[in-house]
Every structure is written in C-alpha cells, then in structure tokens.
Amino acid sequence: RSAPAAALVHAAETNGSLERVYLEAHAHAPKTCDKCRAPQACDVDVLLEQSARALVLSVGWPSSNVSSDDVLALLAFVGRSGARDCGRAGAIWPDRVFAAAGNNARPLDLLAVVVFQNAHYTAFVRSPDGADAWTHHDRQARIHVGAWTDVVRRCATATSPMLPYLLVYDELVAADPTAIFDSLRI
C-alpha cells in the first residue's frame, strides 16, 4: 500500500490513524479489476487466514524538496501509531490497512524505515529483539544510531532531510514495548 506523505502529516496533526490513511489512500487510487478487467476496482472480500510475515507500506513524497518539519511530524506519527490501540508504540494492525477487520488480530511492529536522500536510499533498522536500538545501514556501513528519537532527529535535521520512503513492519518480541517511543513528543 502507498499513501501520500501530505495525508500522513495531516493525520499526525489531527490525531488520525496511520492505518486509516493507508486504507483511504488505497480507496482513492486509480485501479482496474484484476479478475474482470473493469476500469475500476470491484468489491472484493479478502479473508486473510494468515497475513504475510512482513508488511511494507510506501510513503509518496511530491518531491525531494520537503520541509524538515514534515519529516519530523511523519516519523513522530509513525512512532506513536499503535500506542493507543494496543499499547505498543510503533505498531500497526494489518487488518485495518486492508479493511479486513477481524481477519488478523495481531499487530506488527515497526522493524525498518527505508529513507531517500540526495538520490540515494539507506535504511534504519531496529534491533530484532524489539529493543529501542536502531542502526543506520548505508551500503556496507552499519552505524549504531540509538533510540527511535535519534532516528527521527537524524532524518529531520540532516542538511537535506532523509525522506521516509518505505515502512517495514514485522512481529518482534520487545523487551519493554510500551516504553520504546515514550520520549518522542512534538
């Protein structure tokens, strides 16, 4: 799924839902029916017995000339998602992204963020044990960044902001899932 960055920033400012932004963006995206080839999407009920292990959500930016404030708001919003619904900051409910309520009762945790800066992609990856410890991966270099707040700060305060492009979610076992993003406030 893909959503425009502006919609995510707006949801961050209005206390919206990350899942709802992706669901609505998909509903308004131009598409055709894979089954009957109609020039619009046909209603399809999808029952997920088991979702994929990982979920990747795309963020669409209008250009690479973006305000640091928008990057900060978007990443803070991503970090806060899930906290009020399941008590796990940074989590997302896949069934709510796909309008398949009740099909998948487990939330997924934010595992990685692929960012774009100066025609180059890099990634921030969370510790696989779920701890709030992130590393920055750039080609063969791997640098310890620290907590999620450090990732947000690094992306937003770079000379040219690092634009979140892909959000990767997976199941993690967090040491203290409720405290991971507690210090992030805008």
Tab-separated table of N, CA and C in Angstrom, residues 64 116-121 159-162:
chain	number	residue	atom	x	y	z
A	64	SER	N	11.624	15.873	-3.663
A	64	SER	CA	12.640	15.665	-2.621
A	64	SER	C	12.921	16.965	-1.863
A	116	PHE	N	15.193	8.130	1.719
A	116	PHE	CA	15.751	8.624	0.468
A	116	PHE	C	16.360	9.996	0.731
A	117	GLN	N	17.601	10.181	0.283
A	117	GLN	CA	18.281	11.463	0.436
A	117	GLN	C	19.315	11.597	-0.674
A	118	ASN	N	19.249	12.707	-1.383
A	118	ASN	CA	20.232	13.004	-2.437
A	118	ASN	C	20.400	11.851	-3.430
A	119	ALA	N	19.284	11.378	-3.973
A	119	ALA	CA	19.283	10.301	-4.979
A	119	ALA	C	19.909	9.008	-4.464
A	120	HIS	N	19.771	8.743	-3.161
A	120	HIS	CA	20.396	7.585	-2.541
A	120	HIS	C	19.471	7.018	-1.463
A	121	TYR	N	19.312	5.697	-1.430
A	121	TYR	CA	18.490	5.035	-0.423
A	121	TYR	C	19.369	4.416	0.649
A	159	THR	N	21.132	18.066	6.539
A	159	THR	CA	21.189	19.212	5.638
A	159	THR	C	20.067	19.142	4.612
A	160	SER	N	19.901	17.982	4.057
A	160	SER	CA	18.769	17.671	3.181
A	160	SER	C	18.023	16.553	3.902
A	161	PRO	N	16.759	16.769	4.304
A	161	PRO	CA	16.074	15.750	5.109
A	161	PRO	C	16.078	14.368	4.453
A	162	MET	N	16.179	13.352	5.299
A	162	MET	CA	16.058	11.970	4.842
A	162	MET	C	14.565	11.658	4.803
